[in-house]
Coordinates of C-alpha atoms and ligand atoms in Angstrom, one line a residue:
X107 CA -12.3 7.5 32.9
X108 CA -9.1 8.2 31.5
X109 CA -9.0 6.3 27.4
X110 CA -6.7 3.6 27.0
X111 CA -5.5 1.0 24.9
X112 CA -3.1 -1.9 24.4
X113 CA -0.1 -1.7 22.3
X114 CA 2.8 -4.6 21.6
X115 CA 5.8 -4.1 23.4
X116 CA 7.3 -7.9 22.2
X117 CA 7.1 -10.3 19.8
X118 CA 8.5 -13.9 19.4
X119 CA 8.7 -16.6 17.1
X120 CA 9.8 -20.5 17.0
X121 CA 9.8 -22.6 14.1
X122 CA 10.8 -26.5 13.6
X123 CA 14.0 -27.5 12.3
X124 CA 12.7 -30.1 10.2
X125 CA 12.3 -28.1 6.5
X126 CA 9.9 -30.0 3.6
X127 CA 10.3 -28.7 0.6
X128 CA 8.5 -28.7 -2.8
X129 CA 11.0 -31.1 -3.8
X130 CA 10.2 -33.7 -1.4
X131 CA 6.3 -33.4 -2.2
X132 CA 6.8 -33.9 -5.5
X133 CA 8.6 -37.8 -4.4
X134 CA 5.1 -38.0 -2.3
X135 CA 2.3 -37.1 -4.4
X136 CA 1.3 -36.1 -8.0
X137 CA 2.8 -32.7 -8.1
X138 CA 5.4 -29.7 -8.4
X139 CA 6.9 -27.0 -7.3
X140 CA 5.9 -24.8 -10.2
X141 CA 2.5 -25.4 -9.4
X142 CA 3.1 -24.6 -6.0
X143 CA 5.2 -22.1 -6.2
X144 CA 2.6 -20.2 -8.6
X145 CA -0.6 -21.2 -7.0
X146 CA 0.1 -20.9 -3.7
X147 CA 3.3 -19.0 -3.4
X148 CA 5.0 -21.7 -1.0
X149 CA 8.5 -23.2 -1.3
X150 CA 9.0 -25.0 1.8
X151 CA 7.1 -25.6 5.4
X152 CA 8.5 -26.4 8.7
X153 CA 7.5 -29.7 10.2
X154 CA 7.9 -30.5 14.2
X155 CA 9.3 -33.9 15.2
X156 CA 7.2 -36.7 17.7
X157 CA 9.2 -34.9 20.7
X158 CA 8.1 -31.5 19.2
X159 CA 4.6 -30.2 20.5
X160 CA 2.5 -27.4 20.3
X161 CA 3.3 -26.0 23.6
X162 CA 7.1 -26.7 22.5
X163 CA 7.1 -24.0 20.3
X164 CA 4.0 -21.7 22.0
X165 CA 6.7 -21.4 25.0
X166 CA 9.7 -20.6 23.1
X167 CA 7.4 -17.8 21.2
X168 CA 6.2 -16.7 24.6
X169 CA 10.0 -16.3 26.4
X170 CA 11.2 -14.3 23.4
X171 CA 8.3 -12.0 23.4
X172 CA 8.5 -11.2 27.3
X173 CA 12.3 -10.9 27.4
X174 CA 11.8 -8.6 24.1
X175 CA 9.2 -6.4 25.9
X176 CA 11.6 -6.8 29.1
X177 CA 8.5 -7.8 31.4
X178 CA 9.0 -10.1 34.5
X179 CA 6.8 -13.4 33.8
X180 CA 5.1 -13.0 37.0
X181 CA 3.2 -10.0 35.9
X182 CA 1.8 -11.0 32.8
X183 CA -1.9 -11.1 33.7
X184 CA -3.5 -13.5 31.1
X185 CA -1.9 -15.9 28.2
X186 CA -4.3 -16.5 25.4
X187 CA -3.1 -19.1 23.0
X188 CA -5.0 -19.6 19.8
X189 CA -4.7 -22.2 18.0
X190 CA -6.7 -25.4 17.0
X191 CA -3.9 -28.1 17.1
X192 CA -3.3 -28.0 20.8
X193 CA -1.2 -30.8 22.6
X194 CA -4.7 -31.9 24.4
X195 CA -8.0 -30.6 24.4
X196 CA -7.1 -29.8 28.0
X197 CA -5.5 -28.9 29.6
X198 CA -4.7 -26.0 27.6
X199 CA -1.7 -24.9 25.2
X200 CA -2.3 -21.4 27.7
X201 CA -1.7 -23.7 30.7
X202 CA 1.5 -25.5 29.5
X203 CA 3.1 -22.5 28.5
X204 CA 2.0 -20.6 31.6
X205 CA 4.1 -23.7 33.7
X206 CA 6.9 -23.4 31.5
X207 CA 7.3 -19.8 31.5
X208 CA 6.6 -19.5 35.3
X209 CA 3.9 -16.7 34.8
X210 CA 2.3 -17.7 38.3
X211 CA -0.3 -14.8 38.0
X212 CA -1.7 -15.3 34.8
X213 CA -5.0 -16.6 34.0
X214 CA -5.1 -19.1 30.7
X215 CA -6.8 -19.6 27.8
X216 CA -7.2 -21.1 24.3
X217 CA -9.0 -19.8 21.9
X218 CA -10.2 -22.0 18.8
X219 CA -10.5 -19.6 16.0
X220 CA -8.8 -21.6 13.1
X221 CA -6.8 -19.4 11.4
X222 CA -8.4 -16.1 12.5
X223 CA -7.4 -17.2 15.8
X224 CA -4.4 -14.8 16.7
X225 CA -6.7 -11.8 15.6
X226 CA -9.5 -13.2 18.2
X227 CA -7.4 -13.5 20.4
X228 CA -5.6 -10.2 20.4
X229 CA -9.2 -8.7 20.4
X230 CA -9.7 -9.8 23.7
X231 CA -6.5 -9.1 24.8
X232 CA -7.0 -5.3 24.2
X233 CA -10.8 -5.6 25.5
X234 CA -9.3 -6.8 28.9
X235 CA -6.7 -3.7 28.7
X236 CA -8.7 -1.0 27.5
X237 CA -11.0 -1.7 30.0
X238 CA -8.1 -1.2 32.6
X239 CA -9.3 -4.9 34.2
X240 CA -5.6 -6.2 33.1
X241 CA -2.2 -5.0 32.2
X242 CA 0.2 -7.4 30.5
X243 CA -1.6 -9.6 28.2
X244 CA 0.5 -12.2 26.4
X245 CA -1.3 -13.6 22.8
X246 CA 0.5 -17.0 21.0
X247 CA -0.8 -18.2 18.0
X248 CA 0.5 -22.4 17.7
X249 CA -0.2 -24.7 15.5
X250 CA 1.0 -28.4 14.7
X251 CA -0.9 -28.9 11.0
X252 CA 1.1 -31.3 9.7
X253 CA -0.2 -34.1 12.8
X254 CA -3.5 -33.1 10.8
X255 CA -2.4 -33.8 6.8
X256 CA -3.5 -36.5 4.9
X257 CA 0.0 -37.4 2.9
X258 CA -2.0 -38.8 0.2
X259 CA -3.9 -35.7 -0.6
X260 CA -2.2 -33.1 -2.7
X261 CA -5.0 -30.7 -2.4
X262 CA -3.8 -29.7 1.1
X263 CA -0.8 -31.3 2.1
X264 CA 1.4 -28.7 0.7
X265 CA -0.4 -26.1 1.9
X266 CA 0.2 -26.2 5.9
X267 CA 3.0 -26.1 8.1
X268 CA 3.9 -26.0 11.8
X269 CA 5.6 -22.8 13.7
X270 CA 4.3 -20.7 16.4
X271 CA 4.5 -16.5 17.0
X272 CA 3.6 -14.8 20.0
X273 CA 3.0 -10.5 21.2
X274 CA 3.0 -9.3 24.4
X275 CA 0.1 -6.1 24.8
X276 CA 0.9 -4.3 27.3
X277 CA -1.5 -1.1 28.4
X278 CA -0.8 2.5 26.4
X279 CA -1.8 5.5 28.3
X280 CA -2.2 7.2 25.3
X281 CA -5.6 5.8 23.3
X282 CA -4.0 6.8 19.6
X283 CA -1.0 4.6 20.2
X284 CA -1.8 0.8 20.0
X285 CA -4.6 -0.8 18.7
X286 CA -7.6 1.8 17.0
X287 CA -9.8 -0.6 15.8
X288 CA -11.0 -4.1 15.5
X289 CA -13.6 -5.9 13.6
X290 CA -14.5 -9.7 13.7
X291 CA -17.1 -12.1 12.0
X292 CA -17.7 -15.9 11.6
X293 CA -20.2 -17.6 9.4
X294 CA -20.9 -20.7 10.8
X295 CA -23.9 -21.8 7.5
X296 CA -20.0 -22.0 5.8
X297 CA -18.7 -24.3 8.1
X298 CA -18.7 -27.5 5.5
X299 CA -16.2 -25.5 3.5
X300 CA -12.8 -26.3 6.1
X301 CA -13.3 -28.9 8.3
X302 CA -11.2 -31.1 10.4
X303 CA -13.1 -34.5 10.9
X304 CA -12.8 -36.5 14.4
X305 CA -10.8 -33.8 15.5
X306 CA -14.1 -33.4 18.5
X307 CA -16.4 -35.7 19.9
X308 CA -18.2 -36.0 16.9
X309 CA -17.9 -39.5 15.0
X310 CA -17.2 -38.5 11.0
X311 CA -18.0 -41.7 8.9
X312 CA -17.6 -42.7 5.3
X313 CA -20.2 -43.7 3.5
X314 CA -18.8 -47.4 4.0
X315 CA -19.7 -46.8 7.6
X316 CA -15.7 -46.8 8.0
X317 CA -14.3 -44.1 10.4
X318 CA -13.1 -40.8 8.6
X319 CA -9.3 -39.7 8.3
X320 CA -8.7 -36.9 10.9
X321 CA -7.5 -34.7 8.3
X322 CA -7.8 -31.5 6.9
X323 CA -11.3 -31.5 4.1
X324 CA -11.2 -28.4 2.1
X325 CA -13.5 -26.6 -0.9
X326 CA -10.3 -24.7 -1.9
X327 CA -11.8 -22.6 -4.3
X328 CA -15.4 -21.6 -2.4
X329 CA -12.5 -21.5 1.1
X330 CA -10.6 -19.0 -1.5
X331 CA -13.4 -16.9 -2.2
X332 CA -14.6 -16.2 0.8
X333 CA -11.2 -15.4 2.3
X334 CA -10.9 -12.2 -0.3
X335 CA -13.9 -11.0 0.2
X336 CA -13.9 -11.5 4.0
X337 CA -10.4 -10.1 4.4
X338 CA -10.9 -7.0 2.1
X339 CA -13.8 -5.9 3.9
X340 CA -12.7 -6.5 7.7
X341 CA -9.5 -4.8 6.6
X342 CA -11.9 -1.6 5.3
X343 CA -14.0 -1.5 8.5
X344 CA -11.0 -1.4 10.8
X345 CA -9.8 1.6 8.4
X346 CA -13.0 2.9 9.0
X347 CA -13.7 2.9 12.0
X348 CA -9.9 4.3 12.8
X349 CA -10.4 7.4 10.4
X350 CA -8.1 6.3 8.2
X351 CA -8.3 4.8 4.8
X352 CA -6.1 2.3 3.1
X353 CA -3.6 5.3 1.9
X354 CA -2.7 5.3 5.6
X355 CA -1.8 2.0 6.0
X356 CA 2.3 1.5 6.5
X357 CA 1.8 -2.3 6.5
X358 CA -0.5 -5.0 5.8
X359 CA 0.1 -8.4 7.4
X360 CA -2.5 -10.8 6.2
X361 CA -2.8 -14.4 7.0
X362 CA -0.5 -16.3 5.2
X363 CA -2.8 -19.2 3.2
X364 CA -1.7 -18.4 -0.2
X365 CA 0.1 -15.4 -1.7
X366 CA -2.6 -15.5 -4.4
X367 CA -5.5 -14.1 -1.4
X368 CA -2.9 -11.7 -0.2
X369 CA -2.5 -10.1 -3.3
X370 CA -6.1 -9.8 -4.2
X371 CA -6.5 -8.5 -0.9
X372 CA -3.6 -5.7 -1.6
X373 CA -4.9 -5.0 -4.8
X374 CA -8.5 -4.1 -3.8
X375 CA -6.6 -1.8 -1.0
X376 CA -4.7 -0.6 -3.5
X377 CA -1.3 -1.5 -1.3
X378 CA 1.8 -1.6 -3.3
X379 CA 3.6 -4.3 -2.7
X380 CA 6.7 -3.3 -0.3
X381 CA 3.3 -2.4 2.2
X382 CA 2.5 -6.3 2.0
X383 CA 4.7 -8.7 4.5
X384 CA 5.2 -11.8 2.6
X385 CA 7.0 -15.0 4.3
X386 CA 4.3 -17.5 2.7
X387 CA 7.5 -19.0 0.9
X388 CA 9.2 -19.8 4.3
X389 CA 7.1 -21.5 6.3
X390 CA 3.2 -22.1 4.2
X391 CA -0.2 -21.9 6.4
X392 CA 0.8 -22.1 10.0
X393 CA -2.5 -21.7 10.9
X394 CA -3.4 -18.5 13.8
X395 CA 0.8 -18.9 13.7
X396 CA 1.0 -16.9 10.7
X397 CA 0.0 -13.4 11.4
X398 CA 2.4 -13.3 14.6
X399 CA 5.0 -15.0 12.8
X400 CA 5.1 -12.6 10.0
X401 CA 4.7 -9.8 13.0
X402 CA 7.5 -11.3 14.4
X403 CA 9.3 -11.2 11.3
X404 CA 8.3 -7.7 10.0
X405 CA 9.7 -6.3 13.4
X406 CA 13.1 -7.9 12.9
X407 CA 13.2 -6.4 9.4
X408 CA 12.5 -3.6 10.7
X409 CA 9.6 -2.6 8.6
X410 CA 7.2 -1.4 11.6
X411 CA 8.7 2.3 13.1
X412 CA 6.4 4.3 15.9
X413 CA 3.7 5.7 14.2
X414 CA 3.2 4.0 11.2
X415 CA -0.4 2.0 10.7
X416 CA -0.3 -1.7 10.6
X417 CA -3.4 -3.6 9.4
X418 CA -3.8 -7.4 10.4
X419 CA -6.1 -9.5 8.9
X420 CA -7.2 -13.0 8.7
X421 CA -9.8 -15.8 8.3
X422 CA -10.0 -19.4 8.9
X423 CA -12.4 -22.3 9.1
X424 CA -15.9 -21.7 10.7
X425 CA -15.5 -19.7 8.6
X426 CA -14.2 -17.3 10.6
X427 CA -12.1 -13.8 10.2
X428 CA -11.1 -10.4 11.9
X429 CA -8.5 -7.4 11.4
X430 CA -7.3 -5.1 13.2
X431 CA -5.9 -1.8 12.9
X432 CA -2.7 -0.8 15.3
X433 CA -0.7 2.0 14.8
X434 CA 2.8 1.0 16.1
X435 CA 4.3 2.8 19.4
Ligands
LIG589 N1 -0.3 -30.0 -7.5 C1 -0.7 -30.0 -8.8 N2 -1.9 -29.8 -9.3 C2 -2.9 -29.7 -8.3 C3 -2.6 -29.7 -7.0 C4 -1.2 -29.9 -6.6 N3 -0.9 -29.8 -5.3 N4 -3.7 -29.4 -6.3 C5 -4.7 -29.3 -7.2 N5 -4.2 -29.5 -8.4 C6 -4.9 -29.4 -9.7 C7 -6.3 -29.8 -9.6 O1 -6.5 -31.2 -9.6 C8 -6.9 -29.1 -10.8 O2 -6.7 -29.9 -11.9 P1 -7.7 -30.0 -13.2 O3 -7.8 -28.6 -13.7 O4 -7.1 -31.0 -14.0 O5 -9.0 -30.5 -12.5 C9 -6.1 -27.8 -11.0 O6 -4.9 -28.1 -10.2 C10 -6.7 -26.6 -10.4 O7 -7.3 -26.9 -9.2 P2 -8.1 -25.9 -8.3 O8 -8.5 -26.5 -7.0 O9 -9.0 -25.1 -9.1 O10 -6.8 -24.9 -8.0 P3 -6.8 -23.5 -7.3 O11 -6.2 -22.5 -8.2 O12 -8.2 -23.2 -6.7 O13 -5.8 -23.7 -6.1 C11 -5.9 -24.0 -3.7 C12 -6.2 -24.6 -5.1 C13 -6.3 -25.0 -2.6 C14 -4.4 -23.7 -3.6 C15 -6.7 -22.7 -3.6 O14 -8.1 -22.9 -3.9 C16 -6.6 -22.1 -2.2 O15 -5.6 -21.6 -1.8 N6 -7.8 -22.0 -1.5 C17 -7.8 -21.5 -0.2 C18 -7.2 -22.5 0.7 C19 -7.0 -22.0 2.1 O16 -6.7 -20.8 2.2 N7 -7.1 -22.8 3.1 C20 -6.8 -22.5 4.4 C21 -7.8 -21.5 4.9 S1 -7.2 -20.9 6.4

């Protein structure tokens, strides 16, 4: 069988209008935007209005990534949205956006990673194509945090933000341009450390028998550990299992949580930092947004020519993480 792979032909972004900076946190809860701005590397966050949804954005993402790639919506062969702030439990982001974008053939999916989600999802997108079972393969990462902040909770309501990003994979004849590696994990005896109560069928009380907020609960610093380790390690394997080591790599986009993570991640790579894409600042934790945001993003700059090695790498609630290693065609 002759080897394939998948590589991204398109990418797309889509962002709210509505900026919230560190400024206007500061007027809402006990804080500032030195402490933001050196903790967590943020400045501002983009924050979608009651006639902005999930899919809103996912489509816009989705038509800037086809028409960038230049493919027909009818022949994209499978839309996986990740993204765990979905317009409805169903039907599916993958749905609305396939209706919006007219891509009559494609078969529809989310997929709830948390923030690892774009990474999962681009795994199976290149599974499907390497396999030679489908062709065009469009992957969205969409979130709408901010309907899931608690206003009142400083800890994490300046850290998330709304946006979405999207790639199209198309199939690469050639098996050494595209994606060379993956590697994904989850630990699911960590799943107390990020959770998102009554956001399921589950009923989350407090201990006053009084239902839980449905918003975001988070053991930063235990969330914070995990994601350096995690990240530096999925990062390595990919490497690994590509024949390359971290002096190959032309670019590293990690998930964008806090610039703190990426640069403890850089520095165990030993990455200088013009290999690291950084838009934290911009737009905060978008969620499974982020890494095809900043993909997006690193594209327009112009950082990514044909041939250079791009590392992506994330983790999320569950917890959950992946990376993969592409090199660019
Ligand atoms: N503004 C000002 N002070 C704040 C604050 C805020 N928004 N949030 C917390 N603080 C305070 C704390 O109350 C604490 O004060 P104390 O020392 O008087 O008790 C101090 O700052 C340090 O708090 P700590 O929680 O130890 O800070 P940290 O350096 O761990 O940063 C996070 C907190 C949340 C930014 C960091 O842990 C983090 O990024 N974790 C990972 C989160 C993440 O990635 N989540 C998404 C996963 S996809």
């Amino acid at each position: 069988m002759q080897s394939l792979t998948a590589k991204i032909i398109g990418v797309g972004k889509a962002l709210p209008e509505k900026r919230l900076t560190n400024a206007d946190l500061e007027q809402m809860v006990e804080t500032s935007d030195e402490w933001i701005s050196k903790r967590v590397g943020i400045k501002e966050r983009r924050i979608a209005q009651d006639d902005e949804y999930n899919s809103t954005f996912a489509t816009t993402a989705a038509q800037a990534a086809i028409q960038m790639a230049g493919v027909d919506a009818k022949e994209i062969d499978f839309i996986i949205v990740a993204t765990t702030t979905p317009d409805t439990v169903y039907p599916s982001v993958a749905c609305l956006v396939q209706h919006n974008i007219g891509a009559v053939n494609a078969s529809v999916l989310d997929v709830a990673a948390a923030c690892t989600g774009f990474v999962y999802g681009a795994a199976l997108a290149w599974g499907m194509i390497k396999s030679g079972l489908m062709k065009n393969i469009l992957v969205i990462g969409s979130e709408i945090n901010t309907a899931f902040v608690d206003w009142s909770d400083r800890d994490t309501c300046i850290l998330f933000g709304d946006g979405a990003g999207a790639a199209l994979f198309t199939v690469s004849d050639d098996a050494n341009k595209g994606v060379l590696s993956m590697e994904l994990g989850g630990d699911g005896s960590l799943k107390d450390l990020l959770v998102l109560p009554n956001s399921g069928s589950r009923k989350y009380t407090e201990p006053d028998g009084s239902p839980s907020l449905r918003a975001t609960r988070m053991s930063g610093n235990e969330v914070y550990k995990n994601a350096v380790r995690h990240m530096n390690e999925a990062a390595l394997a990919v490497l690994a299992k590509a024949g390359l080591t971290s002096e190959d790599v032309s670019l590293l986009i990690a998930h964008q949580a806090n610039i703190r993570i990426i640069d403890a991640v850089a520095k165990r790579l030993k990455l200088p930092a013009e290999k690291v894409f950084i838009n934290i600042e911009k737009y905060g934790n978008t969620s499974a947004a982020t890494v095809p945001l900043a993909l997006c993003e690193a594209v327009e700059q112009e950082r990514l020519k044909p041939g250079d090695i791009l590392v992506i790498d994330a983790f999320g609630a569950g917890l959950t993480w992946g990376a993969m290693a592409i090199r660019w065609a």
